[in-house]
Amino acid sequence: MRSLLFVPADSERKIEKAMASAADVVILDLEDSVAPQNKPAARALAADTLKTPRSGPQVYVRVNALDTGLTPDDLTVVLPAGPDGLVQPKTETGACVEKLAELAGTDIPVIAIATETATAMFGLGTYSGVAGNLQGMAWGAEDLSNELGAQANRDTDGILTEPYRLARSLCLFGARAAAVDPVDTVYVDFRDSAGLERNCMEAVRDGFSCKMAIHPAQVEIINRVFTPSKEQIAEARNIIEAFAEAGNAGVVGIGGKMYDIPHLNRSRKLLERATAYGVA
Ligand code: COA
Ligand code: MG
């Protein structure tokens, strides 16, 4: 999974476009992109979409946060239609994910958006070993900046300010500590493809395994950057081969550079991803 495209679940037109996109996952949103009075219609359209025979993207549903009281109705309508997974907003600790699993009563995969409140920032180390089927942890800067009363979450050069860099880093640490996918947040400036590409490269560099999108035009860029390149695949193969040739060595030198076991493991993981995306 590389790209996860959000679509407001009350928009038939956008759902149709999203389902025809190359996104690995389409997230039918019942939460903040749907006005309160449209929630019932959005649930019904989400269920219809799920029931329609489909190929292409997997389909997840973002339910409303537990404290809204809307989650049980969301689940009652969408779960019988068989979503591939759920996205849970505004989680504050691993216990929130357990609560959703309990309400859902199945072991459906869940991606938690785990940095949307001030309290959530102190819970990012609590997702390890939670009951249920936590698949990923995502971070977000929009709800968090709203909650903090911030005027902006980026400086005049477009660089994330300190509180949101911290949220991003702690989400990455928390997800890897819990052995689930770290999911990078949306890039809201959907006409800025060069900015998105840079943003994706930074996410891949730092260890995120996939990224959420808000516009179909973002999908191709995300898929490309999150797919290992030919050069990366060749380098990984070189490293694996050098270790194989060296027998039981824990360390090898290639082209004047040291490579040890973490490099070997990283190369194996990269080849696994390349195989999964059909480029190895
Ligand atoms: N999924 C599917 N189709 C989408 C889409 C999405 N997320 N975003 C836009 N489109 C469609 C539009 O409907 C439009 O189709 P049309 O020409 O057939 O009408 C086409 O892509 C081009 O859209 P564009 O004019 O560039 O953008 P817009 O002004 O219509 O929409 C947003 C901008 C931000 C409102 C829209 O991208 C959106 O709704 N994004 C998702 C928001 C969301 O889910 N947020 C919650 C998570 S943060
Ligand atoms: Mg939000």
mmCIF file of C-alpha atoms and ligand atoms in Angstrom:
data_model
loop_
_atom_site.group_PDB
_atom_site.id
_atom_site.type_symbol
_atom_site.label_atom_id
_atom_site.label_comp_id
_atom_site.label_asym_id
_atom_site.label_seq_id
_atom_site.Cartn_x
_atom_site.Cartn_y
_atom_site.Cartn_z
ATOM 1 C CA MET A 1 0.000 0.000 0.000
ATOM 2 C CA ARG A 2 1.435 3.349 -1.124
ATOM 3 C CA SER A 3 -1.449 5.780 -1.738
ATOM 4 C CA LEU A 4 -4.707 6.199 0.185
ATOM 5 C CA LEU A 5 -7.129 8.616 -1.503
ATOM 6 C CA PHE A 6 -9.756 10.337 0.616
ATOM 7 C CA VAL A 7 -13.142 10.977 -0.907
ATOM 8 C CA PRO A 8 -16.126 12.596 0.814
ATOM 9 C CA ALA A 9 -18.630 9.741 1.031
ATOM 10 C CA ASP A 10 -21.572 12.001 0.156
ATOM 11 C CA SER A 11 -20.188 12.777 -3.329
ATOM 12 C CA GLU A 12 -21.192 10.248 -5.943
ATOM 13 C CA ARG A 13 -19.173 12.022 -8.613
ATOM 14 C CA LYS A 14 -15.941 12.012 -6.580
ATOM 15 C CA ILE A 15 -16.454 8.415 -5.486
ATOM 16 C CA GLU A 16 -16.736 7.379 -9.127
ATOM 17 C CA LYS A 17 -13.486 9.203 -9.962
ATOM 18 C CA ALA A 18 -11.689 7.811 -6.935
ATOM 19 C CA MET A 19 -12.708 4.233 -7.744
ATOM 20 C CA ALA A 20 -11.314 4.671 -11.275
ATOM 21 C CA SER A 21 -7.999 6.028 -9.947
ATOM 22 C CA ALA A 22 -4.749 4.132 -9.417
ATOM 23 C CA ALA A 23 -4.936 4.603 -5.631
ATOM 24 C CA ASP A 24 -4.042 1.492 -3.655
ATOM 25 C CA VAL A 25 -6.787 2.390 -1.188
ATOM 26 C CA VAL A 26 -9.804 4.681 -1.473
ATOM 27 C CA ILE A 27 -10.995 6.023 1.887
ATOM 28 C CA LEU A 28 -14.711 6.808 1.874
ATOM 29 C CA ASP A 29 -14.896 9.613 4.437
ATOM 30 C CA LEU A 30 -17.820 9.859 6.834
ATOM 31 C CA GLU A 31 -16.012 12.302 9.127
ATOM 32 C CA ASP A 32 -14.852 15.879 8.600
ATOM 33 C CA SER A 33 -15.415 16.240 4.858
ATOM 34 C CA VAL A 34 -19.116 15.483 5.340
ATOM 35 C CA ALA A 35 -21.494 18.052 6.859
ATOM 36 C CA PRO A 36 -23.468 16.815 9.909
ATOM 37 C CA GLN A 37 -26.812 16.758 8.082
ATOM 38 C CA ASN A 38 -25.303 14.625 5.285
ATOM 39 C CA LYS A 39 -23.972 11.826 7.502
ATOM 40 C CA PRO A 40 -26.913 9.433 6.897
ATOM 41 C CA ALA A 41 -26.734 9.936 3.116
ATOM 42 C CA ALA A 42 -22.949 9.475 3.180
ATOM 43 C CA ARG A 43 -23.268 6.197 5.113
ATOM 44 C CA ALA A 44 -25.831 4.911 2.615
ATOM 45 C CA LEU A 45 -23.707 5.884 -0.404
ATOM 46 C CA ALA A 46 -20.626 4.306 1.202
ATOM 47 C CA ALA A 47 -22.540 1.055 1.688
ATOM 48 C CA ASP A 48 -23.809 1.126 -1.924
ATOM 49 C CA THR A 49 -20.281 1.708 -3.197
ATOM 50 C CA LEU A 50 -18.973 -1.218 -1.177
ATOM 51 C CA LYS A 51 -21.722 -3.523 -2.421
ATOM 52 C CA THR A 52 -21.094 -2.679 -6.082
ATOM 53 C CA PRO A 53 -18.797 -5.294 -7.654
ATOM 54 C CA ARG A 54 -15.395 -3.671 -8.084
ATOM 55 C CA SER A 55 -11.814 -4.188 -9.100
ATOM 56 C CA GLY A 56 -9.008 -1.730 -8.489
ATOM 57 C CA PRO A 57 -8.535 0.084 -5.199
ATOM 58 C CA GLN A 58 -9.266 -1.480 -1.848
ATOM 59 C CA VAL A 59 -11.994 0.468 -0.065
ATOM 60 C CA TYR A 60 -11.696 1.665 3.523
ATOM 61 C CA VAL A 61 -14.185 3.808 5.455
ATOM 62 C CA ARG A 62 -13.229 6.636 7.785
ATOM 63 C CA VAL A 63 -15.764 6.536 10.591
ATOM 64 C CA ASN A 64 -16.531 9.414 12.938
ATOM 65 C CA ALA A 65 -14.551 9.779 16.164
ATOM 66 C CA LEU A 66 -15.694 7.847 19.221
ATOM 67 C CA ASP A 67 -16.621 10.969 21.216
ATOM 68 C CA THR A 68 -19.141 12.131 18.574
ATOM 69 C CA GLY A 69 -21.465 9.229 19.345
ATOM 70 C CA LEU A 70 -21.805 8.664 15.579
ATOM 71 C CA THR A 71 -19.458 5.682 15.325
ATOM 72 C CA PRO A 72 -21.971 2.907 16.146
ATOM 73 C CA ASP A 73 -24.361 4.096 13.411
ATOM 74 C CA ASP A 74 -21.454 4.388 10.950
ATOM 75 C CA LEU A 75 -20.480 0.787 11.674
ATOM 76 C CA THR A 76 -24.035 -0.536 11.573
ATOM 77 C CA VAL A 77 -24.515 0.772 8.044
ATOM 78 C CA VAL A 78 -21.091 0.155 6.475
ATOM 79 C CA LEU A 79 -19.750 -3.049 8.056
ATOM 80 C CA PRO A 80 -22.338 -5.412 6.490
ATOM 81 C CA ALA A 81 -21.251 -4.033 3.087
ATOM 82 C CA GLY A 82 -17.724 -5.393 3.655
ATOM 83 C CA PRO A 83 -15.134 -2.592 3.689
ATOM 84 C CA ASP A 84 -11.500 -3.730 3.405
ATOM 85 C CA GLY A 85 -10.545 -1.620 6.406
ATOM 86 C CA LEU A 86 -11.440 1.314 8.641
ATOM 87 C CA VAL A 87 -9.744 4.621 9.323
ATOM 88 C CA GLN A 88 -10.253 5.879 12.857
ATOM 89 C CA PRO A 89 -9.807 9.623 13.447
ATOM 90 C CA LYS A 90 -8.744 11.383 16.650
ATOM 91 C CA THR A 91 -7.414 8.383 18.550
ATOM 92 C CA GLU A 92 -5.612 9.358 21.757
ATOM 93 C CA THR A 93 -4.210 6.011 22.932
ATOM 94 C CA GLY A 94 -4.131 2.386 21.850
ATOM 95 C CA ALA A 95 -7.224 1.862 24.018
ATOM 96 C CA CYS A 96 -9.273 3.921 21.494
ATOM 97 C CA VAL A 97 -8.390 1.375 18.794
ATOM 98 C CA GLU A 98 -9.432 -1.438 21.124
ATOM 99 C CA LYS A 99 -12.739 0.325 21.735
ATOM 100 C CA LEU A 100 -13.397 0.554 17.981
ATOM 101 C CA ALA A 101 -12.486 -3.125 17.521
ATOM 102 C CA GLU A 102 -14.955 -3.963 20.276
ATOM 103 C CA LEU A 103 -17.713 -1.910 18.644
ATOM 104 C CA ALA A 104 -16.955 -3.415 15.222
ATOM 105 C CA GLY A 105 -16.821 -6.965 16.578
ATOM 106 C CA THR A 106 -14.532 -8.117 13.752
ATOM 107 C CA ASP A 107 -10.788 -8.051 13.215
ATOM 108 C CA ILE A 108 -11.027 -5.638 10.281
ATOM 109 C CA PRO A 109 -7.755 -3.705 9.687
ATOM 110 C CA VAL A 110 -7.701 -0.216 11.237
ATOM 111 C CA ILE A 111 -5.540 2.791 10.462
ATOM 112 C CA ALA A 112 -5.539 5.208 13.405
ATOM 113 C CA ILE A 113 -5.046 8.939 12.888
ATOM 114 C CA ALA A 114 -3.109 9.388 16.062
ATOM 115 C CA THR A 115 -1.971 13.033 16.395
ATOM 116 C CA GLU A 116 -5.141 15.090 16.079
ATOM 117 C CA THR A 117 -5.514 16.295 19.673
ATOM 118 C CA ALA A 118 -3.073 17.634 22.261
ATOM 119 C CA THR A 119 -3.775 14.608 24.492
ATOM 120 C CA ALA A 120 -3.024 12.252 21.603
ATOM 121 C CA MET A 121 0.576 13.454 21.522
ATOM 122 C CA PHE A 122 1.185 11.838 24.918
ATOM 123 C CA GLY A 123 -0.335 8.512 23.836
ATOM 124 C CA LEU A 124 1.813 7.765 20.794
ATOM 125 C CA GLY A 125 3.789 5.086 22.646
ATOM 126 C CA THR A 126 0.683 3.123 23.691
ATOM 127 C CA TYR A 127 -0.273 1.380 20.447
ATOM 128 C CA SER A 128 2.025 -1.619 20.800
ATOM 129 C CA GLY A 129 0.207 -4.938 21.110
ATOM 130 C CA VAL A 130 -3.316 -3.470 21.199
ATOM 131 C CA ALA A 131 -6.192 -5.898 20.751
ATOM 132 C CA GLY A 132 -7.796 -5.759 17.314
ATOM 133 C CA ASN A 133 -6.045 -5.417 13.997
ATOM 134 C CA LEU A 134 -4.119 -2.147 13.937
ATOM 135 C CA GLN A 135 -2.550 -1.851 10.498
ATOM 136 C CA GLY A 136 -1.165 1.675 10.465
ATOM 137 C CA MET A 137 -0.766 4.958 12.307
ATOM 138 C CA ALA A 138 -1.150 8.268 10.517
ATOM 139 C CA TRP A 139 -0.432 11.790 11.644
ATOM 140 C CA GLY A 140 -2.309 14.977 10.846
ATOM 141 C CA ALA A 141 -1.517 18.665 11.286
ATOM 142 C CA GLU A 142 -4.860 20.300 10.524
ATOM 143 C CA ASP A 143 -6.969 19.210 13.490
ATOM 144 C CA LEU A 144 -3.970 19.485 15.792
ATOM 145 C CA SER A 145 -3.266 23.104 14.844
ATOM 146 C CA ASN A 146 -6.951 23.906 15.307
ATOM 147 C CA GLU A 147 -6.884 22.348 18.774
ATOM 148 C CA LEU A 148 -3.684 24.161 19.717
ATOM 149 C CA GLY A 149 -5.110 27.525 18.679
ATOM 150 C CA ALA A 150 -2.228 27.973 16.239
ATOM 151 C CA GLN A 151 -2.377 30.584 13.497
ATOM 152 C CA ALA A 152 -0.479 28.358 11.071
ATOM 153 C CA ASN A 153 1.317 25.025 10.994
ATOM 154 C CA ARG A 154 3.925 26.081 8.431
ATOM 155 C CA ASP A 155 6.344 28.983 8.387
ATOM 156 C CA THR A 156 6.606 31.527 5.587
ATOM 157 C CA ASP A 157 8.870 29.129 3.624
ATOM 158 C CA GLY A 158 6.249 26.378 3.840
ATOM 159 C CA ILE A 159 8.272 24.350 6.373
ATOM 160 C CA LEU A 160 6.268 22.629 9.125
ATOM 161 C CA THR A 161 6.700 24.401 12.450
ATOM 162 C CA GLU A 162 8.070 22.584 15.495
ATOM 163 C CA PRO A 163 4.848 21.219 17.051
ATOM 164 C CA TYR A 164 3.872 19.452 13.796
ATOM 165 C CA ARG A 165 7.374 18.157 13.116
ATOM 166 C CA LEU A 166 7.199 16.606 16.570
ATOM 167 C CA ALA A 167 3.803 15.056 15.772
ATOM 168 C CA ARG A 168 5.195 13.625 12.519
ATOM 169 C CA SER A 169 8.274 12.164 14.208
ATOM 170 C CA LEU A 170 6.424 10.705 17.194
ATOM 171 C CA CYS A 171 3.874 9.091 14.861
ATOM 172 C CA LEU A 172 6.732 7.461 12.947
ATOM 173 C CA PHE A 173 8.353 6.222 16.175
ATOM 174 C CA GLY A 174 5.019 5.058 17.598
ATOM 175 C CA ALA A 175 4.058 3.157 14.447
ATOM 176 C CA ARG A 176 7.420 1.418 14.102
ATOM 177 C CA ALA A 177 7.401 0.597 17.828
ATOM 178 C CA ALA A 178 3.959 -0.979 17.355
ATOM 179 C CA ALA A 179 5.167 -2.787 14.184
ATOM 180 C CA VAL A 180 2.490 -1.155 12.004
ATOM 181 C CA ASP A 181 2.718 1.054 8.910
ATOM 182 C CA PRO A 182 3.625 4.717 9.479
ATOM 183 C CA VAL A 183 1.251 6.690 7.208
ATOM 184 C CA ASP A 184 2.228 10.183 6.074
ATOM 185 C CA THR A 185 -0.353 12.943 6.220
ATOM 186 C CA VAL A 186 -2.107 14.684 3.326
ATOM 187 C CA TYR A 187 -0.477 17.443 1.272
ATOM 188 C CA VAL A 188 -3.287 19.985 1.149
ATOM 189 C CA ASP A 189 -1.942 22.201 -1.656
ATOM 190 C CA PHE A 190 -3.323 19.907 -4.354
ATOM 191 C CA ARG A 191 -2.204 22.006 -7.350
ATOM 192 C CA ASP A 192 1.460 21.992 -6.247
ATOM 193 C CA SER A 193 2.787 18.762 -7.736
ATOM 194 C CA ALA A 194 6.469 19.684 -7.305
ATOM 195 C CA GLY A 195 5.859 20.398 -3.623
ATOM 196 C CA LEU A 196 4.001 17.107 -3.244
ATOM 197 C CA GLU A 197 6.842 15.195 -4.874
ATOM 198 C CA ARG A 198 9.399 16.733 -2.472
ATOM 199 C CA ASN A 199 7.084 16.015 0.424
ATOM 200 C CA CYS A 200 6.764 12.349 -0.660
ATOM 201 C CA MET A 201 10.542 11.999 -0.991
ATOM 202 C CA GLU A 202 11.020 13.310 2.545
ATOM 203 C CA ALA A 203 8.440 10.829 3.821
ATOM 204 C CA VAL A 204 10.116 7.874 2.074
ATOM 205 C CA ARG A 205 13.546 9.050 3.275
ATOM 206 C CA ASP A 206 12.369 9.137 6.882
ATOM 207 C CA GLY A 207 10.652 5.727 6.828
ATOM 208 C CA PHE A 208 6.948 6.306 6.122
ATOM 209 C CA SER A 209 5.520 3.439 4.105
ATOM 210 C CA CYS A 210 2.571 5.181 2.486
ATOM 211 C CA LYS A 211 0.756 8.500 2.193
ATOM 212 C CA MET A 212 -2.788 9.799 2.236
ATOM 213 C CA ALA A 213 -4.071 11.917 -0.684
ATOM 214 C CA ILE A 214 -6.985 14.320 -1.101
ATOM 215 C CA HIS A 215 -7.070 14.688 -4.887
ATOM 216 C CA PRO A 216 -6.797 12.105 -7.704
ATOM 217 C CA ALA A 217 -3.937 14.092 -9.283
ATOM 218 C CA GLN A 218 -1.793 13.266 -6.240
ATOM 219 C CA VAL A 219 -2.051 9.498 -6.624
ATOM 220 C CA GLU A 220 0.365 8.969 -9.488
ATOM 221 C CA ILE A 221 3.084 11.019 -7.771
ATOM 222 C CA ILE A 222 2.669 9.190 -4.471
ATOM 223 C CA ASN A 223 2.682 5.753 -6.134
ATOM 224 C CA ARG A 224 5.807 6.611 -8.100
ATOM 225 C CA VAL A 225 7.808 7.971 -5.181
ATOM 226 C CA PHE A 226 6.758 5.192 -2.795
ATOM 227 C CA THR A 227 7.730 2.488 -5.319
ATOM 228 C CA PRO A 228 11.423 1.558 -5.046
ATOM 229 C CA SER A 229 13.391 2.947 -8.012
ATOM 230 C CA LYS A 230 15.570 0.884 -10.397
ATOM 231 C CA GLU A 231 18.679 2.380 -8.768
ATOM 232 C CA GLN A 232 17.510 1.499 -5.263
ATOM 233 C CA ILE A 233 16.664 -2.050 -6.364
ATOM 234 C CA ALA A 234 20.075 -2.473 -8.015
ATOM 235 C CA GLU A 235 21.830 -1.193 -4.896
ATOM 236 C CA ALA A 236 19.834 -3.542 -2.657
ATOM 237 C CA ARG A 237 20.689 -6.509 -4.893
ATOM 238 C CA ASN A 238 24.380 -5.537 -4.791
ATOM 239 C CA ILE A 239 24.394 -5.433 -1.021
ATOM 240 C CA ILE A 240 22.599 -8.776 -0.677
ATOM 241 C CA GLU A 241 24.974 -10.362 -3.197
ATOM 242 C CA ALA A 242 28.059 -8.982 -1.429
ATOM 243 C CA PHE A 243 26.904 -10.521 1.855
ATOM 244 C CA ALA A 244 26.159 -13.840 0.132
ATOM 245 C CA GLU A 245 29.640 -13.898 -1.407
ATOM 246 C CA ALA A 246 31.258 -13.012 1.923
ATOM 247 C CA GLY A 247 29.766 -16.082 3.626
ATOM 248 C CA ASN A 248 28.991 -15.480 7.297
ATOM 249 C CA ALA A 249 30.299 -11.924 7.383
ATOM 250 C CA GLY A 250 28.496 -9.327 9.485
ATOM 251 C CA VAL A 251 30.021 -6.518 7.534
ATOM 252 C CA VAL A 252 31.230 -5.921 3.958
ATOM 253 C CA GLY A 253 32.838 -3.091 2.028
ATOM 254 C CA ILE A 254 31.426 -2.083 -1.361
ATOM 255 C CA GLY A 255 32.955 0.749 -3.373
ATOM 256 C CA GLY A 256 34.725 2.161 -0.304
ATOM 257 C CA LYS A 257 31.636 2.154 1.930
ATOM 258 C CA MET A 258 30.797 -0.023 4.928
ATOM 259 C CA TYR A 259 27.611 -2.076 4.960
ATOM 260 C CA ASP A 260 26.550 -4.114 8.005
ATOM 261 C CA ILE A 261 23.486 -6.082 9.104
ATOM 262 C CA PRO A 262 21.025 -3.115 9.241
ATOM 263 C CA HIS A 263 21.933 -2.335 5.607
ATOM 264 C CA LEU A 264 21.362 -5.981 4.670
ATOM 265 C CA ASN A 265 17.960 -6.011 6.389
ATOM 266 C CA ARG A 266 16.983 -2.712 4.784
ATOM 267 C CA SER A 267 17.928 -4.096 1.357
ATOM 268 C CA ARG A 268 15.800 -7.197 1.906
ATOM 269 C CA LYS A 269 12.820 -5.063 2.950
ATOM 270 C CA LEU A 270 13.243 -2.846 -0.099
ATOM 271 C CA LEU A 271 13.213 -5.890 -2.386
ATOM 272 C CA GLU A 272 10.088 -7.177 -0.614
ATOM 273 C CA ARG A 273 8.346 -3.868 -1.353
ATOM 274 C CA ALA A 274 9.608 -3.869 -4.943
ATOM 275 C CA THR A 275 8.207 -7.384 -5.392
ATOM 276 C CA ALA A 276 4.869 -6.380 -3.860
ATOM 277 C CA TYR A 277 4.577 -3.478 -6.356
ATOM 278 C CA GLY A 278 5.660 -5.643 -9.284
ATOM 279 C CA VAL A 279 8.924 -3.853 -10.095
ATOM 280 C CA ALA A 280 11.546 -6.274 -8.711
HETATM 281 N N1 COA B 1 -11.626 11.970 -5.097
HETATM 282 C C1 COA B 1 -12.200 11.805 -6.314
HETATM 283 N N2 COA B 1 -12.408 12.804 -7.183
HETATM 284 C C2 COA B 1 -12.006 14.029 -6.812
HETATM 285 C C3 COA B 1 -11.399 14.267 -5.572
HETATM 286 C C4 COA B 1 -11.222 13.176 -4.683
HETATM 287 N N3 COA B 1 -10.652 13.324 -3.474
HETATM 288 N N4 COA B 1 -11.084 15.564 -5.489
HETATM 289 C C5 COA B 1 -11.489 16.133 -6.650
HETATM 290 N N5 COA B 1 -12.038 15.207 -7.452
HETATM 291 C C6 COA B 1 -12.578 15.395 -8.796
HETATM 292 C C7 COA B 1 -13.532 16.561 -8.845
HETATM 293 O O1 COA B 1 -14.832 16.141 -8.536
HETATM 294 C C8 COA B 1 -13.380 17.018 -10.266
HETATM 295 O O2 COA B 1 -14.133 16.171 -11.084
HETATM 296 P P1 COA B 1 -15.103 16.789 -12.245
HETATM 297 O O3 COA B 1 -14.224 17.659 -13.069
HETATM 298 O O4 COA B 1 -15.611 15.578 -12.938
HETATM 299 O O5 COA B 1 -16.159 17.532 -11.502
HETATM 300 C C9 COA B 1 -11.929 16.709 -10.590
HETATM 301 O O6 COA B 1 -11.515 15.729 -9.646
HETATM 302 C C10 COA B 1 -11.052 17.920 -10.470
HETATM 303 O O7 COA B 1 -11.236 18.500 -9.205
HETATM 304 P P2 COA B 1 -10.730 19.973 -8.911
HETATM 305 O O8 COA B 1 -11.600 20.959 -9.613
HETATM 306 O O9 COA B 1 -9.275 20.020 -9.173
HETATM 307 O O10 COA B 1 -10.926 20.106 -7.359
HETATM 308 P P3 COA B 1 -12.266 20.548 -6.597
HETATM 309 O O11 COA B 1 -12.189 22.018 -6.348
HETATM 310 O O12 COA B 1 -13.461 19.992 -7.269
HETATM 311 O O13 COA B 1 -12.103 19.787 -5.199
HETATM 312 C C11 COA B 1 -11.436 19.401 -2.971
HETATM 313 C C12 COA B 1 -11.136 20.167 -4.256
HETATM 314 C C13 COA B 1 -10.327 19.658 -1.977
HETATM 315 C C14 COA B 1 -12.775 19.872 -2.394
HETATM 316 C C15 COA B 1 -11.510 17.891 -3.316
HETATM 317 O O14 COA B 1 -10.269 17.529 -3.876
HETATM 318 C C16 COA B 1 -11.857 16.970 -2.181
HETATM 319 O O15 COA B 1 -13.034 16.830 -1.841
HETATM 320 N N6 COA B 1 -10.856 16.258 -1.601
HETATM 321 C C17 COA B 1 -11.074 15.296 -0.555
HETATM 322 C C18 COA B 1 -11.316 15.983 0.762
HETATM 323 C C19 COA B 1 -11.388 15.020 1.899
HETATM 324 O O16 COA B 1 -11.845 13.895 1.771
HETATM 325 N N7 COA B 1 -10.913 15.438 3.079
HETATM 326 C C20 COA B 1 -10.875 14.609 4.235
HETATM 327 C C21 COA B 1 -9.506 14.097 4.537
HETATM 328 S S1 COA B 1 -8.316 15.342 4.894
HETATM 329 MG MG MG B 2 -9.277 15.588 10.521
#
